[in-house]
Structures are given as C-alpha cells and as structure tokens.
mmCIF file of C-alpha atoms in Angstrom:
data_model
loop_
_atom_site.group_PDB
_atom_site.id
_atom_site.type_symbol
_atom_site.label_atom_id
_atom_site.label_comp_id
_atom_site.label_asym_id
_atom_site.label_seq_id
_atom_site.Cartn_x
_atom_site.Cartn_y
_atom_site.Cartn_z
ATOM 1 C CA MET A 1 43.013 133.395 104.576
ATOM 2 C CA THR A 2 43.261 129.752 105.302
ATOM 3 C CA LYS A 3 42.548 128.533 101.960
ATOM 4 C CA VAL A 4 45.909 130.799 100.593
ATOM 5 C CA VAL A 5 48.046 129.070 103.552
ATOM 6 C CA ASN A 6 46.601 125.858 102.604
ATOM 7 C CA TYR A 7 47.372 126.296 99.039
ATOM 8 C CA ILE A 8 50.740 127.422 99.642
ATOM 9 C CA SER A 9 51.429 124.812 102.068
ATOM 10 C CA GLU A 10 50.248 121.875 99.547
ATOM 11 C CA ALA A 11 52.253 123.836 97.009
ATOM 12 C CA PHE A 12 55.601 123.457 98.805
ATOM 13 C CA GLU A 13 54.603 119.817 99.737
ATOM 14 C CA GLU A 14 54.007 119.181 95.976
ATOM 15 C CA LEU A 15 57.651 120.722 95.034
ATOM 16 C CA LYS A 16 59.245 118.690 97.799
ATOM 17 C CA SER A 17 57.768 115.359 97.151
ATOM 18 C CA ASN A 18 56.705 114.907 93.331
ATOM 19 C CA VAL A 19 58.986 116.822 91.385
ATOM 20 C CA THR A 20 61.979 115.635 89.826
ATOM 21 C CA TRP A 21 64.858 118.316 90.485
ATOM 22 C CA PRO A 22 67.822 117.776 88.172
ATOM 23 C CA ALA A 23 71.656 117.196 89.436
ATOM 24 C CA TRP A 24 73.207 120.709 90.026
ATOM 25 C CA ALA A 25 76.126 119.762 87.227
ATOM 26 C CA GLU A 26 73.279 119.210 85.054
ATOM 27 C CA VAL A 27 71.876 122.738 85.971
ATOM 28 C CA GLN A 28 75.334 124.047 85.665
ATOM 29 C CA ARG A 29 75.620 122.858 81.994
ATOM 30 C CA LEU A 30 72.180 123.492 80.585
ATOM 31 C CA THR A 31 72.394 127.352 82.061
ATOM 32 C CA ILE A 32 76.166 127.823 80.302
ATOM 33 C CA VAL A 33 74.297 126.360 76.914
ATOM 34 C CA VAL A 34 71.295 128.943 77.373
ATOM 35 C CA ALA A 35 73.596 131.728 77.868
ATOM 36 C CA VAL A 36 75.812 130.728 75.056
ATOM 37 C CA PHE A 37 72.847 130.141 72.752
ATOM 38 C CA SER A 38 71.175 133.693 74.323
ATOM 39 C CA ILE A 39 74.468 135.754 73.182
ATOM 40 C CA LEU A 40 74.470 134.026 69.709
ATOM 41 C CA PHE A 41 70.581 135.028 69.195
ATOM 42 C CA ALA A 42 71.451 138.183 70.265
ATOM 43 C CA LEU A 43 74.414 138.860 68.050
ATOM 44 C CA ALA A 44 72.130 137.595 65.161
ATOM 45 C CA THR A 45 69.524 139.865 65.941
ATOM 46 C CA TRP A 46 71.658 142.660 66.273
ATOM 47 C CA GLY A 47 73.550 141.616 62.893
ATOM 48 C CA VAL A 48 70.252 141.626 60.697
ATOM 49 C CA ASP A 49 69.124 144.703 62.607
ATOM 50 C CA GLU A 50 72.195 146.440 61.422
ATOM 51 C CA ILE A 51 72.179 144.815 57.850
ATOM 52 C CA PHE A 52 68.450 146.122 57.630
ATOM 53 C CA ALA A 53 69.478 149.502 58.648
ATOM 54 C CA LYS A 54 72.172 150.251 56.457
ATOM 55 C CA ALA A 55 69.770 148.939 53.536
ATOM 56 C CA LEU A 56 67.073 151.234 54.708
ATOM 57 C CA ALA A 57 69.587 154.102 55.013
ATOM 58 C CA GLY A 58 71.062 153.195 51.627
ATOM 59 C CA PHE A 59 67.456 153.123 49.903
ATOM 60 C CA PHE A 60 66.059 156.490 51.388
ATOM 61 C CA ASN A 61 69.379 158.237 50.068
ATOM 62 C CA TRP A 62 68.948 156.693 46.851
ATOM 63 C CA ILE A 63 65.764 158.359 46.896
ATOM 64 C CA LYS A 64 66.424 161.121 47.928
ATOM 65 C CA ALA A 65 69.104 161.543 45.087
#
C-alpha cells in the first residue's frame, strides 16, 4: 500500500513541477476549435451515412423490381 501512496504522491509532484500547463485563454480557444471540428465531423459522417443508406435502399429496390 505504501508503494501506491508513494506513486500517487510522486505523480502529483510531477504534475505540479514538470508539466507546462497552457494559459486559460488558450484552453478555451482550443476547446472551441475541438468542439467545432467535432460537430463538423459528426455532420459529415451523418451525411455520408444518409447517402449510403439511400443508395443501398435504391439498389435493393431496383433488384426487387
């Protein structure tokens, strides 16, 4: 158990002393960029899915006829 506590305490010390944290304004800006690209990627994925669904439905309707 001592090893676990020592590991956690060393990890927190590492985070405090050796990690370079970005400025809050940069974090906010990059969060917005990630959110916008996530939404755009989700819309693009949805659009491609709709196109393929309609194409497959048309193909199978064509085969039935």
